[in-house]
Amino acid sequence: MLATAQASSTGFHLGAISHLRHLPEDRSGILGELARTQAIGRQEVLFHEADDAASVFEIIQGVIRLCRLLPDGRRSITGFAFPSSILGLSFREAYVYTAQAITPCEVRRCGQAAVTKLLDSGPQIRRQLLGIVSDELCSAQDQMLLLGRKTAPGRLVSFLLWLAAKMAPEQTVPTHVDLPMPRGDIADYLGLTTETVSREITKLKQAGLISLPMPQRIVFVRLKTLRQIAE
Amino acid sequence: MLATAQASSTGFHLGAISHLRHLPEDRSGILGELARTQAIGRQEVLFHEADDAASVFEIIQGVIRLCRLLPDGRRSITGFAFPSSILGLSFREAYVYTAQAITPCEVRRCGQAAVTKLLDSGPQIRRQLLGIVSDELCSAQDQMLLLGRKTAPGRLVSFLLWLAAKMAPEQTVPTHVDLPMPRGDIADYLGLTTETVSREITKLKQAGLISLPMPQRIVFVRLKTLRQIAE
DNA sequence: CGTGTATTTGAACCTCGTCAAGCCGGGTGG
DNA sequence: CCACCCGGCTTGACGAGGTTCAAATACACG
């Protein structure tokens, strides 16, 4: 059932490009009835790096971490996936990262063949799928800039504001964010250590920029200053 | 010779492409006769970040740097483009980085519309274009791991070996590499400073792992050790 | 031969990683 | 109900790795 009408992704031209990089298209149900819904327990692995890329996933509920390992065990988290994210659109033989549930999740899965069929089914949906991959590429480059050229506080604040926007897309002015992932995951995402992440959070609290009712909840107190720190 | 005419930045768009972790498909001329060939002078800009993404480019000759700027001037180079790379496959409204020639270049350009047409022309070419974007995403993640979890010598050696493979793909055992870009570009690509890049090169030389007949030429002396350092 | 740029080198400083310990909260079992 | 344990988080002391600032050198170009 194609109840969810595909939002047209044809050009918006509003000038203020940087905010519009990731247009809020409605992608819900892009995989349609080709997909089967499935529950995933906390810490469960959807697929491993280098596994045969057999399936594509759409996250319905929960948060998933995407990570890569160096031979000596150093870990890099390349991204997090939230509801409506698409995972595994590789168009290649193997997955390039491991996907693991941080919280209990609900996902829809469908085979690569179904995606190929989807791609052949028309220019509209094609554009949408390609846009998804393009957006991923764009955020990957944002992340490179963060890792290569921002300091620890800049990285952390950028992350907190980004996460708040991801978790509550409807809010233009975020008030707080609840961290679904442990400090270690944040560290591996930001190229820092758990200790540094913790210390920087403490500093923000002591500077009165955030408050911390509990370790998993960050309340933004001086949002404007935070935005400056994130640059 | 071209005087240093600052190229006006009227809109072109572009994405970026490189690396071939996967199969060595022949992509030469993938844009076909839809494209027009064009010469680009050193330091000339193909397109700017946030410009309307109007064209797609294929590099025929030369090396191009792709970069992003932070408001305060810090720069991050997100990639380099070599012959046979495709730039600007964004499937979005605007380019997400600036593309600038490091050496004199020859490129083929064609409009986005032509790419769309190409995409509609069959599953074969579709797979190829999608594979290109997927490969880009994969290298972007490699780079995140490098920036987040490798030390200065690890980053530098990884880069040198990677560059050697890019510049002479036919050689399985590289003997040397000629750097087309200045130290500052390498630094902005690796998330370091010019001074650190220079010092690390000096250290490799003093350790007898490389030799340096001239600043732009790196000769690999103990390849195996270098590979270990790169991990 | 003089000028400007790229590269190298030096010294002081500082951010962040490392190692180690302490803290807090939840769950389990006595 | 309490004692204990265990994992995640915080805090402290210390040092290494990289940045910053400054200057010397080398090189290409006019």
XYZ file of C-alpha atoms (C1' of nucleotides) in Angstrom:
522
model
C 0.000 0.000 0.000
C 1.480 3.264 -1.038
C -0.508 5.230 1.474
C 2.446 7.479 2.186
C 2.686 9.738 -0.787
C 6.298 10.370 -1.754
C 7.241 13.934 -1.079
C 8.552 15.572 -4.181
C 12.204 16.319 -3.786
C 12.417 18.747 -6.605
C 14.321 21.867 -5.858
C 13.722 24.219 -3.050
C 15.731 27.332 -3.682
C 15.799 29.423 -0.611
C 19.301 30.784 -0.622
C 20.313 29.902 2.921
C 21.901 26.753 1.745
C 23.691 25.486 4.793
C 20.536 24.911 6.782
C 18.841 23.203 3.898
C 21.425 20.617 3.144
C 19.310 17.909 4.630
C 15.830 18.637 3.509
C 13.185 17.128 5.723
C 11.657 14.960 3.063
C 9.152 12.413 4.145
C 10.888 9.136 3.652
C 8.769 7.077 5.946
C 7.920 3.778 4.411
C 10.166 4.273 1.430
C 10.835 0.573 1.449
C 7.099 -0.052 1.197
C 5.658 -3.486 1.698
C 8.776 -5.090 0.322
C 10.042 -4.989 3.880
C 9.287 -7.128 6.901
C 9.203 -5.621 10.358
C 11.428 -7.083 13.029
C 12.342 -6.423 16.672
C 15.983 -6.034 17.710
C 17.224 -6.316 21.292
C 19.662 -3.960 22.932
C 23.282 -4.658 21.931
C 22.123 -6.954 19.153
C 24.049 -6.760 15.864
C 22.153 -6.182 12.623
C 25.149 -6.917 10.468
C 28.944 -6.937 10.631
C 31.528 -5.021 8.674
C 32.602 -7.099 5.647
C 29.473 -9.272 5.797
C 27.767 -9.889 2.512
C 25.511 -6.892 1.990
C 22.304 -8.858 1.669
C 19.724 -6.586 3.255
C 18.717 -2.980 3.576
C 17.167 -1.718 6.815
C 14.908 1.121 7.764
C 14.862 2.087 11.419
C 11.352 2.438 12.801
C 12.163 2.778 16.474
C 15.337 3.008 18.560
C 18.951 4.063 18.017
C 21.715 2.125 16.301
C 25.465 2.697 16.238
C 27.613 2.188 13.145
C 31.234 1.395 13.795
C 34.529 0.300 12.338
C 37.460 -1.375 14.024
C 41.211 -0.982 13.557
C 43.196 -4.241 13.776
C 44.553 -3.268 17.207
C 41.088 -2.717 18.609
C 40.732 1.039 18.332
C 37.153 1.774 17.440
C 35.609 4.524 15.380
C 31.885 5.144 15.358
C 31.073 6.466 11.913
C 27.502 7.386 12.703
C 24.269 6.794 14.541
C 20.991 5.759 12.950
C 17.617 7.045 14.170
C 14.021 6.347 13.194
C 13.519 6.869 9.432
C 17.233 6.293 8.713
C 18.095 3.823 5.970
C 21.009 1.438 6.586
C 22.970 -0.771 4.236
C 22.395 1.053 0.962
C 25.842 0.091 -0.202
C 25.408 -0.873 -3.860
C 28.514 -2.953 -3.263
C 29.264 -6.508 -2.196
C 29.871 -6.007 1.488
C 28.827 -3.800 4.364
C 31.524 -1.341 5.322
C 30.589 -1.034 8.973
C 28.985 -2.935 11.828
C 25.476 -1.941 12.926
C 24.516 -2.595 16.529
C 21.446 -1.600 18.531
C 22.051 0.838 21.377
C 18.439 0.663 22.531
C 15.781 -1.938 21.753
C 14.784 -1.295 18.161
C 12.188 -1.998 15.577
C 13.438 -2.203 12.002
C 12.138 -3.066 8.575
C 14.333 -5.271 6.446
C 14.277 -6.032 2.765
C 16.691 -7.699 0.355
C 19.057 -5.864 -1.973
C 17.164 -7.206 -4.939
C 14.087 -5.358 -3.780
C 16.081 -2.153 -3.687
C 17.332 -2.702 -7.194
C 13.740 -3.201 -8.249
C 12.827 -0.022 -6.447
C 15.560 1.795 -8.321
C 14.193 0.567 -11.620
C 10.680 1.572 -10.736
C 10.949 5.222 -11.613
C 12.918 8.463 -11.565
C 11.065 9.834 -8.561
C 12.026 7.143 -6.096
C 15.456 6.968 -7.680
C 16.044 10.586 -6.822
C 14.993 9.967 -3.278
C 17.343 7.025 -2.746
C 20.219 8.869 -4.307
C 19.473 11.845 -2.124
C 19.772 9.641 0.926
C 23.232 8.481 -0.085
C 24.245 12.042 -0.943
C 23.130 13.280 2.447
C 25.154 10.571 4.104
C 28.175 11.710 2.165
C 27.578 15.278 3.223
C 27.369 14.400 6.890
C 30.464 12.268 6.551
C 32.278 15.373 5.377
C 30.874 17.424 8.228
C 32.306 14.809 10.520
C 35.732 14.969 8.859
C 35.801 18.693 9.473
C 34.792 18.153 13.086
C 37.454 15.498 13.648
C 40.199 17.302 11.805
C 39.683 20.884 12.840
C 37.634 21.227 16.013
C 38.811 21.043 19.625
C 37.274 18.815 22.290
C 34.664 21.324 23.533
C 33.751 22.262 19.953
C 33.269 18.626 19.042
C 31.171 17.864 22.070
C 28.868 20.858 21.744
C 28.449 20.292 18.007
C 27.455 16.745 18.820
C 24.974 17.666 21.546
C 23.190 20.208 19.351
C 23.177 17.848 16.403
C 21.800 15.031 18.511
C 19.075 17.250 19.962
C 18.007 18.147 16.430
C 17.970 14.480 15.430
C 15.980 13.338 18.434
C 13.363 16.086 18.180
C 13.340 17.360 14.589
C 10.172 19.390 15.118
C 11.795 21.661 17.685
C 13.663 24.560 16.128
C 14.974 25.702 19.519
C 16.101 22.665 21.486
C 15.794 22.799 25.280
C 17.502 19.553 26.184
C 18.616 16.190 24.877
C 18.516 12.689 26.353
C 21.592 10.714 25.415
C 20.689 7.204 24.348
C 24.335 6.122 24.116
C 27.043 5.791 26.798
C 30.002 8.172 27.055
C 32.297 5.665 25.373
C 30.209 5.754 22.205
C 30.281 9.530 22.144
C 34.045 9.412 22.585
C 34.526 6.970 19.701
C 32.297 9.136 17.540
C 34.170 12.349 18.351
C 37.689 10.928 18.283
C 38.174 11.486 22.023
C 38.339 9.343 25.164
C 35.569 8.654 27.674
C 37.451 10.691 30.247
C 37.717 13.735 28.019
C 34.031 13.586 27.125
C 33.157 13.400 30.786
C 35.494 16.237 31.721
C 34.192 18.506 28.987
C 30.616 17.892 30.094
C 31.648 18.823 33.611
C 33.273 22.015 32.359
C 30.142 23.025 30.454
C 28.124 22.440 33.582
C 30.508 24.447 35.749
C 30.454 27.270 33.199
C 26.674 27.333 33.516
C 26.085 26.538 29.841
C 24.225 23.303 30.517
C 22.720 21.544 33.490
C 22.782 17.835 34.142
C 19.787 16.555 36.121
C 21.040 13.058 35.447
C 24.014 11.718 33.478
C 21.881 10.950 30.422
C 20.062 14.265 30.284
C 21.682 17.468 29.063
C 19.673 20.657 29.498
C 20.767 23.601 27.380
C 20.947 26.713 29.542
C 22.785 29.202 27.344
C 21.983 28.000 23.863
C 23.441 30.985 22.052
C 26.831 30.555 23.677
C 26.714 26.841 22.959
C 26.068 27.557 19.290
C 29.092 29.826 19.221
C 31.282 27.134 20.711
C 30.070 24.682 18.085
C 30.801 27.293 15.388
C 50.832 30.558 -19.100
C 47.769 31.573 -17.248
C 48.275 34.606 -15.109
C 46.709 34.139 -11.708
C 43.248 34.973 -12.882
C 40.967 34.363 -9.961
C 38.222 32.288 -11.400
C 34.887 33.846 -10.752
C 32.776 31.471 -8.784
C 29.592 31.556 -10.744
C 27.716 28.453 -9.995
C 28.875 25.062 -10.810
C 28.132 22.188 -8.590
C 29.944 19.129 -7.785
C 30.492 16.311 -5.420
C 33.658 14.353 -5.237
C 34.945 10.965 -5.924
C 37.970 8.847 -5.543
C 39.441 5.586 -4.323
C 38.783 2.113 -5.521
C 38.675 -0.216 -2.615
C 36.499 -2.446 -4.735
C 36.644 -3.638 -8.285
C 38.700 -1.731 -10.804
C 35.831 -1.028 -13.167
C 36.651 0.944 -16.229
C 34.876 4.204 -15.749
C 36.761 6.209 -18.287
C 34.377 8.209 -20.335
C 31.394 7.267 -18.250
C 29.979 10.673 -19.013
C 30.293 9.908 -22.688
C 29.925 12.597 -25.329
C 27.418 14.404 -23.164
C 30.413 16.168 -21.726
C 32.573 18.975 -23.025
C 36.301 18.981 -22.391
C 37.835 22.001 -20.737
C 41.244 23.155 -19.468
C 41.636 24.413 -15.892
C 44.577 26.469 -14.682
C 46.440 25.872 -11.456
C 44.603 27.303 -8.427
C 41.507 27.816 -10.511
C 38.182 27.023 -8.821
C 35.773 24.642 -10.518
C 32.978 25.490 -8.117
C 32.399 26.763 -4.607
C 30.717 25.199 -1.620
C 27.018 26.155 -1.575
C 26.998 27.037 -5.273
C 24.092 25.724 -7.232
C 25.051 22.209 -8.244
C 24.699 22.635 -11.970
C 27.413 20.423 -13.429
C 29.176 17.137 -12.974
C 32.865 16.814 -13.774
C 35.161 14.015 -14.742
C 38.858 14.600 -14.217
C 40.911 13.689 -17.260
C 44.249 15.093 -16.203
C 45.651 16.753 -13.078
C 44.815 16.838 -9.372
C 42.043 18.761 -7.632
C 41.492 19.478 -3.970
C 38.074 19.450 -2.334
C 37.712 21.562 0.758
C 35.399 23.049 3.300
C 35.860 26.126 5.453
C 34.867 26.863 9.029
C 33.629 30.430 9.627
C 36.864 31.358 11.411
C 38.997 30.233 8.505
C 40.043 26.784 9.602
C 40.120 24.593 6.533
C 39.449 20.924 6.038
C 40.331 19.139 2.842
C 37.765 16.399 2.415
C 39.470 14.721 -0.483
C 41.569 14.889 -3.614
C 40.356 14.081 -7.092
C 42.562 12.337 -9.664
C 42.115 11.376 -13.301
C 38.962 9.268 -13.754
C 37.381 10.702 -10.581
C 33.864 12.043 -10.871
C 33.022 15.277 -9.066
C 29.678 16.813 -8.248
C 27.411 13.782 -8.214
C 25.416 15.310 -5.415
C 21.810 14.650 -6.370
C 21.093 17.706 -4.280
C 20.678 21.408 -4.958
C 24.100 22.654 -3.935
C 27.715 21.593 -3.907
C 28.921 20.745 -0.436
C 32.575 21.658 -0.956
C 34.862 23.803 -3.035
C 36.871 22.209 -5.830
C 40.126 23.837 -6.802
C 42.865 22.728 -9.166
C 46.210 21.932 -7.550
C 47.899 21.343 -10.892
C 46.780 22.411 -14.369
C 43.893 20.112 -15.213
C 41.772 18.850 -18.003
C 38.182 18.059 -17.107
C 34.992 17.019 -18.812
C 31.857 18.790 -17.708
C 28.229 17.999 -18.238
C 24.987 19.275 -16.778
C 23.051 17.546 -14.038
C 20.229 16.939 -16.487
C 22.543 14.785 -18.548
C 23.345 12.721 -15.475
C 19.688 12.237 -14.728
C 19.249 11.075 -18.292
C 22.167 8.743 -17.811
C 20.530 7.353 -14.694
C 17.351 6.688 -16.606
C 19.157 4.989 -19.430
C 19.561 1.592 -17.827
C 20.340 -0.520 -14.780
C 23.928 -1.123 -15.831
C 25.082 2.474 -15.818
C 22.911 3.093 -12.798
C 24.824 0.524 -10.813
C 28.076 2.095 -11.877
C 27.105 5.597 -10.787
C 25.727 4.363 -7.499
C 28.862 2.378 -6.934
C 30.881 5.544 -7.334
C 28.905 7.333 -4.646
C 29.095 4.281 -2.384
C 32.850 4.124 -2.780
C 33.079 7.763 -1.840
C 31.122 7.103 1.278
C 33.408 4.253 2.147
C 36.540 6.381 1.784
C 34.910 9.114 3.806
C 34.544 6.607 6.620
C 38.136 5.468 6.237
C 39.104 9.078 6.654
C 36.971 9.457 9.789
C 38.783 6.528 11.318
C 42.120 8.033 10.365
C 41.247 11.432 11.820
C 39.654 10.097 14.958
C 41.928 7.253 15.901
C 45.365 7.476 14.283
C 48.409 9.412 15.462
C 50.374 11.868 13.321
C 52.883 9.340 11.908
C 50.075 6.832 11.249
C 48.082 9.441 9.383
C 51.021 10.594 7.315
C 52.188 7.131 6.299
C 48.631 6.013 5.508
C 48.342 9.051 3.297
C 51.635 8.514 1.484
C 50.853 4.892 0.688
C 47.314 5.739 -0.355
C 48.548 8.541 -2.589
C 51.152 6.311 -4.205
C 48.422 3.807 -5.035
C 46.249 6.547 -6.500
C 48.983 8.072 -8.603
C 50.204 4.750 -10.012
C 47.346 2.250 -9.729
C 49.145 -0.318 -11.879
C 51.984 -0.743 -9.392
C 51.203 -3.239 -6.667
C 54.458 -2.466 -4.861
C 55.013 1.282 -4.869
C 58.588 2.538 -4.908
C 57.962 6.240 -4.497
C 55.400 9.001 -4.796
C 55.556 12.551 -6.130
C 53.424 14.886 -4.076
C 51.394 17.199 -6.281
C 50.124 19.227 -3.311
C 51.967 21.440 -0.798
C 52.465 20.469 2.863
C 49.632 22.716 3.940
C 47.142 20.731 1.879
C 48.377 17.491 3.352
C 48.018 19.001 6.818
C 44.450 20.138 6.187
C 43.633 16.696 4.840
C 45.131 14.878 7.819
C 43.912 17.231 10.531
C 47.456 18.376 11.378
C 49.571 21.499 10.861
C 52.153 22.139 8.161
C 54.878 22.038 10.800
C 53.827 18.646 12.091
C 53.658 17.185 8.591
C 57.132 18.490 7.871
C 58.525 17.195 11.153
C 57.028 13.748 10.682
C 58.511 13.534 7.210
C 61.883 14.456 8.676
C 61.519 11.751 11.317
C 60.703 9.099 8.709
C 63.773 10.177 6.769
C 66.007 10.085 9.838
C 64.650 6.636 10.719
C 65.686 5.464 7.271
C 62.139 4.515 6.236
C 62.005 6.952 3.351
C 64.393 9.131 1.424
C 63.698 12.587 0.128
C 65.640 13.486 -3.032
C 63.551 16.631 -3.207
C 60.717 18.002 -1.068
C 58.041 16.756 -3.471
C 59.426 13.260 -3.901
C 59.108 10.559 -1.272
C 61.013 7.329 -1.916
C 59.868 4.319 0.102
C 62.893 2.553 1.562
C 61.394 0.155 4.096
C 57.925 -0.442 2.720
C 57.011 -3.209 5.092
C 57.700 -1.102 8.157
C 55.794 1.765 6.613
C 52.795 -0.494 6.110
C 52.922 -1.482 9.756
C 52.944 2.143 10.837
C 49.915 2.821 8.661
C 48.166 -0.197 10.235
C 69.999 39.358 -8.028
C 65.928 40.443 -5.193
C 61.370 38.945 -3.831
C 57.866 35.776 -2.401
C 56.541 31.264 -1.280
C 57.279 26.579 0.469
C 59.743 23.983 3.705
C 62.332 23.065 7.688
C 63.801 23.737 12.396
C 63.637 25.412 17.257
C 61.529 26.374 21.778
C 57.642 27.082 24.815
C 53.168 25.954 25.758
C 48.885 23.449 26.228
C 45.410 20.192 25.082
C 44.226 15.775 25.569
C 45.471 10.793 26.528
C 46.961 7.539 30.037
C 46.743 5.358 34.320
C 44.583 4.985 38.581
C 41.286 5.678 41.934
C 36.761 6.978 43.653
C 31.765 7.558 43.025
C 26.969 6.569 42.014
C 22.946 3.677 40.925
C 20.765 -0.611 39.930
C 20.299 -5.422 40.530
C 21.011 -9.653 43.070
C 21.121 -12.634 46.736
C 21.430 -13.417 51.547
C 16.073 -4.692 54.017
C 20.785 -4.507 53.540
C 25.406 -5.937 51.712
C 27.660 -6.631 47.855
C 28.955 -6.304 43.180
C 29.314 -4.500 38.677
C 29.167 -1.227 34.995
C 29.026 3.450 33.761
C 30.562 7.900 35.084
C 33.627 11.232 37.297
C 37.905 13.091 39.072
C 42.961 13.589 39.759
C 47.941 13.570 38.550
C 51.115 13.276 35.091
C 53.314 13.189 30.604
C 53.470 12.815 25.554
C 52.114 14.487 21.294
C 50.961 18.397 18.575
C 50.186 23.339 18.209
C 51.863 27.962 18.258
C 55.004 31.467 17.420
C 59.232 32.729 15.455
C 63.044 32.406 12.523
C 66.241 30.288 9.229
C 66.802 28.015 4.846
C 65.857 26.633 0.181
C 63.886 27.389 -4.136
C 61.307 29.362 -8.194
C 60.421 33.315 -10.727
C 60.878 37.824 -12.734
